[in-house]
C-alpha cells in the first residue's frame, strides 16, 4: 500500500509541477516522503529470481541454500545463451562446488 501511495504521490506532484509550475513537495504519508516509501518497499524485493524453468532443488532441505544454488544455475544458463562462456563456466562451477559441499555435509 505504501508503495502505491509513494508512486501516486510522486506522479501527482510531477503533474502539478507541469501544469502550474512551482516546486512544492509531494504529499507525505505518515511523515515519510514518497521516495522513501517506494525505496523501502523495493528494498524488500529480491535482487534476482531464477527462471521458473530452472529445476527446483527439492532434495535440498535448506531452502536458502537451494535457492542460492538454483540462482547460480539459472545465471549460468543465461550466460551460456549469451555466449558469455567465462561467466557460464564460473557460475556453473560455483553451483557444482556448492552441491558437492552440500553432499559432503550430509
XYZ file of N, CA, C and O in Angstrom:
424
model
N 0.820 -1.189 0.000
C 0.000 0.000 0.000
C 0.866 1.256 0.000
O 0.584 2.193 -0.721
N 1.897 1.292 0.823
C 2.777 2.451 0.871
C 3.481 2.650 -0.469
O 3.708 3.782 -0.898
N 3.817 1.546 -1.125
C 4.479 1.610 -2.438
C 3.579 2.345 -3.435
O 4.020 3.262 -4.122
N 2.318 1.941 -3.488
C 1.371 2.559 -4.415
C 1.173 4.035 -4.058
O 1.169 4.896 -4.947
N 1.028 4.329 -2.776
C 0.880 5.728 -2.357
C 2.089 6.538 -2.803
O 1.947 7.645 -3.320
N 3.288 5.991 -2.596
C 4.508 6.703 -2.975
C 4.554 7.016 -4.460
O 4.863 8.146 -4.861
N 4.237 6.014 -5.275
C 4.224 6.241 -6.726
C 3.192 7.283 -7.128
O 3.470 8.173 -7.933
N 1.990 7.145 -6.572
C 0.920 8.087 -6.912
C 1.234 9.505 -6.441
O 0.946 10.475 -7.138
N 1.822 9.635 -5.266
C 2.162 10.965 -4.748
C 3.225 11.629 -5.620
O 3.156 12.832 -5.894
N 4.211 10.845 -6.052
C 5.233 11.421 -6.937
C 4.639 11.829 -8.275
O 4.939 12.913 -8.800
N 3.765 10.970 -8.830
C 3.137 11.296 -10.115
C 2.263 12.539 -9.994
O 2.281 13.410 -10.862
N 1.516 12.638 -8.899
C 0.660 13.810 -8.696
C 1.501 15.076 -8.575
O 1.146 16.131 -9.126
N 2.625 15.007 -7.879
C 3.496 16.181 -7.732
C 4.057 16.592 -9.083
O 4.091 17.791 -9.411
N 4.479 15.635 -9.877
C 5.017 15.946 -11.208
C 3.938 16.583 -12.073
O 4.188 17.572 -12.777
N 2.721 16.028 -12.020
C 1.612 16.611 -12.788
C 1.339 18.048 -12.350
O 1.148 18.935 -13.180
N 1.350 18.294 -11.018
C 1.139 19.672 -10.516
C 2.235 20.597 -11.027
O 1.976 21.717 -11.459
N 3.475 20.148 -10.938
C 4.603 20.980 -11.372
C 4.500 21.295 -12.862
O 4.786 22.410 -13.289
N 4.100 20.319 -13.657
C 3.994 20.521 -15.103
C 2.848 21.448 -15.471
O 2.950 22.200 -16.442
N 1.756 21.420 -14.707
C 0.590 22.214 -15.074
C 0.595 23.622 -14.502
O 0.126 24.549 -15.141
N 1.138 23.797 -13.314
C 1.091 25.149 -12.740
C 2.430 25.649 -12.243
O 2.526 26.698 -11.642
N 3.459 24.889 -12.481
C 4.781 25.315 -12.052
C 4.956 25.148 -10.555
O 4.149 24.519 -9.878
N 6.008 25.700 -10.053
C 6.283 25.605 -8.630
C 7.107 24.377 -8.304
O 7.412 23.555 -9.167
N 7.443 24.303 -7.055
C 8.254 23.169 -6.625
C 7.814 22.673 -5.259
O 8.608 22.178 -4.473
N 6.494 22.806 -4.986
C 6.012 22.330 -3.697
C 6.224 20.816 -3.608
O 6.058 20.104 -4.574
N 6.619 20.338 -2.433
C 6.970 18.923 -2.297
C 5.746 18.015 -2.426
O 4.621 18.442 -2.184
N 5.985 16.762 -2.789
C 4.883 15.801 -2.856
C 4.308 15.547 -1.463
O 4.968 15.778 -0.454
N 3.086 15.064 -1.420
C 2.451 14.734 -0.136
C 3.216 13.607 0.540
O 3.722 12.704 -0.104
N 3.261 13.686 1.845
C 3.910 12.619 2.613
C 2.842 11.671 3.151
O 1.650 11.991 3.163
N 3.288 10.507 3.591
C 2.387 9.526 4.198
C 3.012 9.094 5.516
O 4.126 8.570 5.536
N 2.311 9.368 6.608
C 2.812 9.079 7.943
C 4.196 9.701 8.169
O 5.097 9.087 8.738
N 4.372 10.908 7.639
C 5.605 11.646 7.831
C 6.763 11.195 6.952
O 7.879 11.672 7.123
N 6.509 10.299 6.011
C 7.578 9.783 5.145
C 7.359 10.259 3.721
O 6.234 10.282 3.217
N 8.464 10.608 3.070
C 8.370 11.074 1.692
C 8.013 9.915 0.772
O 8.312 8.750 1.073
N 7.384 10.203 -0.368
C 7.032 9.137 -1.298
C 8.263 8.402 -1.848
O 8.208 7.199 -2.087
N 9.363 9.100 -1.995
C 10.589 8.452 -2.471
C 11.049 7.410 -1.449
O 11.411 6.287 -1.804
N 10.982 7.776 -0.175
C 11.348 6.838 0.891
C 10.421 5.623 0.875
O 10.865 4.486 1.021
N 9.126 5.847 0.713
C 8.157 4.753 0.719
C 8.421 3.764 -0.417
O 8.381 2.547 -0.213
N 8.699 4.289 -1.608
C 8.977 3.412 -2.751
C 10.277 2.654 -2.530
O 10.348 1.444 -2.741
N 11.305 3.350 -2.069
C 12.587 2.683 -1.843
C 12.474 1.613 -0.771
O 13.020 0.526 -0.892
N 11.741 1.913 0.305
C 11.558 0.947 1.385
C 10.861 -0.317 0.874
O 11.255 -1.432 1.203
N 9.841 -0.151 0.042
C 9.122 -1.305 -0.499
C 10.016 -2.113 -1.439
O 10.049 -3.349 -1.374
N 10.765 -1.431 -2.294
C 11.626 -2.136 -3.250
C 12.804 -2.823 -2.572
O 13.292 -3.845 -3.053
N 13.245 -2.295 -1.443
C 14.376 -2.916 -0.746
C 14.020 -4.294 -0.195
O 14.903 -5.096 0.093
N 12.745 -4.579 -0.059
C 12.303 -5.886 0.430
C 12.218 -6.929 -0.680
O 12.012 -8.102 -0.401
N 12.366 -6.478 -1.909
C 12.272 -7.403 -3.045
C 13.626 -8.055 -3.303
O 14.661 -7.432 -3.101
N 13.603 -9.301 -3.765
C 14.877 -9.948 -4.093
C 15.533 -9.265 -5.295
O 14.838 -8.728 -6.166
N 16.850 -9.302 -5.314
C 17.569 -8.681 -6.429
C 17.429 -9.499 -7.699
O 17.430 -8.953 -8.792
N 17.330 -10.795 -7.551
C 17.202 -11.678 -8.698
C 16.265 -12.821 -8.357
O 16.169 -13.239 -7.206
N 15.602 -13.323 -9.370
C 14.787 -14.519 -9.241
C 15.146 -15.447 -10.393
O 15.217 -15.008 -11.541
N 15.348 -16.726 -10.105
C 15.629 -17.644 -11.199
C 14.386 -17.849 -12.064
O 13.264 -17.667 -11.609
N 14.620 -18.223 -13.283
C 13.537 -18.516 -14.212
C 12.704 -19.677 -13.682
O 13.247 -20.607 -13.083
N 11.397 -19.653 -13.903
C 10.566 -20.784 -13.467
C 10.976 -22.107 -14.136
O 10.699 -23.173 -13.609
N 11.642 -22.032 -15.285
C 12.084 -23.235 -15.977
C 13.301 -23.878 -15.313
O 13.614 -25.026 -15.601
N 13.991 -23.146 -14.443
C 15.152 -23.703 -13.757
C 14.672 -24.731 -12.742
O 13.800 -24.451 -11.931
N 15.251 -25.909 -12.812
C 14.836 -27.017 -11.960
C 14.967 -26.664 -10.485
O 15.987 -26.143 -10.053
N 13.908 -26.975 -9.746
C 13.944 -26.779 -8.290
C 14.804 -27.875 -7.672
O 14.828 -29.001 -8.155
N 15.532 -27.538 -6.660
C 16.410 -28.496 -5.988
C 15.697 -29.001 -4.734
O 16.119 -28.748 -3.608
N 14.609 -29.721 -4.938
C 13.762 -30.149 -3.820
C 14.439 -31.150 -2.904
O 13.986 -31.365 -1.775
N 15.533 -31.758 -3.341
C 16.251 -32.720 -2.494
C 17.095 -32.030 -1.428
O 17.609 -32.679 -0.520
N 17.238 -30.706 -1.520
C 17.979 -29.939 -0.504
C 16.951 -29.324 0.438
O 16.112 -28.533 0.013
N 17.005 -29.703 1.711
C 16.006 -29.227 2.669
C 16.223 -27.768 3.084
O 15.275 -27.089 3.455
N 17.446 -27.285 3.012
C 17.747 -25.888 3.348
C 17.319 -25.012 2.173
O 18.002 -24.925 1.152
N 16.152 -24.360 2.299
C 15.583 -23.569 1.191
C 16.506 -22.441 0.746
O 16.616 -22.152 -0.434
N 17.161 -21.788 1.675
C 18.035 -20.672 1.318
C 19.205 -21.167 0.474
O 19.558 -20.545 -0.528
N 19.800 -22.284 0.847
C 20.896 -22.863 0.077
C 20.410 -23.316 -1.289
O 21.042 -23.033 -2.305
N 19.278 -23.999 -1.311
C 18.729 -24.475 -2.587
C 18.432 -23.311 -3.527
O 18.743 -23.371 -4.726
N 17.861 -22.247 -3.007
C 17.544 -21.077 -3.837
C 18.814 -20.412 -4.362
O 18.855 -19.956 -5.508
N 19.853 -20.356 -3.535
C 21.118 -19.761 -3.952
C 21.765 -20.570 -5.077
O 22.225 -20.008 -6.078
N 21.774 -21.877 -4.924
C 22.354 -22.737 -5.971
C 21.514 -22.655 -7.241
O 22.042 -22.569 -8.350
N 20.207 -22.650 -7.074
C 19.304 -22.548 -8.231
C 19.521 -21.241 -8.991
O 19.500 -21.208 -10.218
N 19.763 -20.170 -8.271
C 20.038 -18.886 -8.907
C 21.344 -18.947 -9.697
O 21.423 -18.418 -10.811
N 22.374 -19.605 -9.149
C 23.638 -19.770 -9.880
C 23.429 -20.593 -11.152
O 23.992 -20.273 -12.201
N 22.621 -21.635 -11.064
C 22.344 -22.464 -12.245
C 21.628 -21.639 -13.308
O 21.974 -21.689 -14.498
N 20.644 -20.859 -12.891
C 19.912 -20.012 -13.830
C 20.825 -18.961 -14.459
O 20.780 -18.731 -15.677
N 21.682 -18.350 -13.655
C 22.607 -17.334 -14.176
C 23.606 -17.953 -15.142
O 23.945 -17.352 -16.174
N 24.070 -19.163 -14.845
C 24.993 -19.856 -15.745
C 24.314 -20.166 -17.077
O 24.909 -19.993 -18.153
N 23.072 -20.600 -17.009
C 22.319 -20.895 -18.239
C 22.127 -19.634 -19.074
O 22.327 -19.650 -20.294
N 21.767 -18.540 -18.421
C 21.604 -17.269 -19.150
C 22.917 -16.814 -19.780
O 22.937 -16.335 -20.918
N 24.009 -16.948 -19.044
C 25.318 -16.561 -19.580
C 25.678 -17.419 -20.785
O 26.209 -16.917 -21.780
N 25.390 -18.696 -20.717
C 25.677 -19.593 -21.830
C 24.890 -19.190 -23.077
O 25.435 -19.173 -24.187
N 23.632 -18.820 -22.904
C 22.798 -18.390 -24.037
C 23.282 -17.072 -24.640
O 23.007 -16.797 -25.813
N 24.007 -16.273 -23.847
C 24.575 -15.010 -24.345
C 25.979 -15.207 -24.909
O 26.647 -14.238 -25.262
N 26.434 -16.469 -24.948
C 27.797 -16.795 -25.381
C 28.856 -16.169 -24.479
O 29.955 -15.883 -24.922
N 28.508 -15.968 -23.243
C 29.439 -15.451 -22.241
C 30.004 -16.667 -21.507
O 29.589 -17.028 -20.418
N 30.960 -17.317 -22.162
C 31.437 -18.617 -21.699
C 32.199 -18.548 -20.379
O 32.122 -19.464 -19.568
N 32.916 -17.467 -20.141
C 33.643 -17.349 -18.883
C 32.672 -17.289 -17.708
O 32.821 -18.016 -16.719
N 31.664 -16.436 -17.824
C 30.667 -16.327 -16.758
C 29.919 -17.648 -16.580
O 29.675 -18.081 -15.451
N 29.566 -18.294 -17.680
C 28.859 -19.577 -17.596
C 29.708 -20.620 -16.876
O 29.202 -21.382 -16.044
N 31.006 -20.635 -17.180
C 31.903 -21.609 -16.544
C 32.040 -21.331 -15.054
O 31.950 -22.244 -14.218
N 32.240 -20.080 -14.700
C 32.427 -19.717 -13.289
C 31.155 -20.005 -12.485
O 31.204 -20.599 -11.399
N 30.000 -19.607 -13.019
C 28.749 -19.802 -12.293
C 28.361 -21.271 -12.190
O 27.887 -21.723 -11.145
N 28.583 -22.032 -13.249
C 28.263 -23.459 -13.164
C 29.235 -24.154 -12.209
O 28.844 -25.067 -11.473
N 30.491 -23.729 -12.205
C 31.462 -24.274 -11.250
C 31.059 -23.965 -9.821
O 31.189 -24.804 -8.929
N 30.538 -22.772 -9.596
C 30.066 -22.380 -8.273
C 28.908 -23.268 -7.827
O 28.861 -23.727 -6.684
N 27.978 -23.522 -8.739
C 26.844 -24.383 -8.417
C 27.304 -25.807 -8.111
O 26.843 -26.429 -7.149
N 28.220 -26.304 -8.915
C 28.730 -27.660 -8.691
C 29.459 -27.757 -7.354
O 29.287 -28.726 -6.605
N 30.279 -26.773 -7.053
C 31.010 -26.777 -5.790
C 30.043 -26.760 -4.606
O 30.220 -27.498 -3.631
N 29.010 -25.934 -4.702
C 28.028 -25.862 -3.619
C 27.304 -27.197 -3.452
O 27.078 -27.649 -2.322
N 26.980 -27.854 -4.563
C 26.313 -29.156 -4.478
C 27.239 -30.207 -3.862
O 26.811 -31.027 -3.047
N 28.495 -30.183 -4.248
C 29.453 -31.147 -3.686
C 29.667 -30.910 -2.193
O 29.735 -31.862 -1.407
N 29.772 -29.649 -1.794
C 29.929 -29.349 -0.366
C 28.690 -29.753 0.413
O 28.776 -30.310 1.505
N 27.511 -29.478 -0.161
C 26.271 -29.867 0.491
C 26.231 -31.383 0.696
O 25.916 -31.870 1.781
N 26.622 -32.137 -0.337
C 26.611 -33.605 -0.250
C 27.610 -34.090 0.793
O 27.335 -35.055 1.528
N 28.755 -33.449 0.912
C 29.751 -33.871 1.885
C 29.306 -33.616 3.323
O 29.770 -34.269 4.249
N 28.394 -32.644 3.525
C 27.877 -32.363 4.859
C 26.778 -33.356 5.254
O 26.461 -33.471 6.419
N 26.199 -33.986 4.276
C 25.073 -34.899 4.536
C 25.523 -36.201 5.127
O 26.399 -36.795 5.164
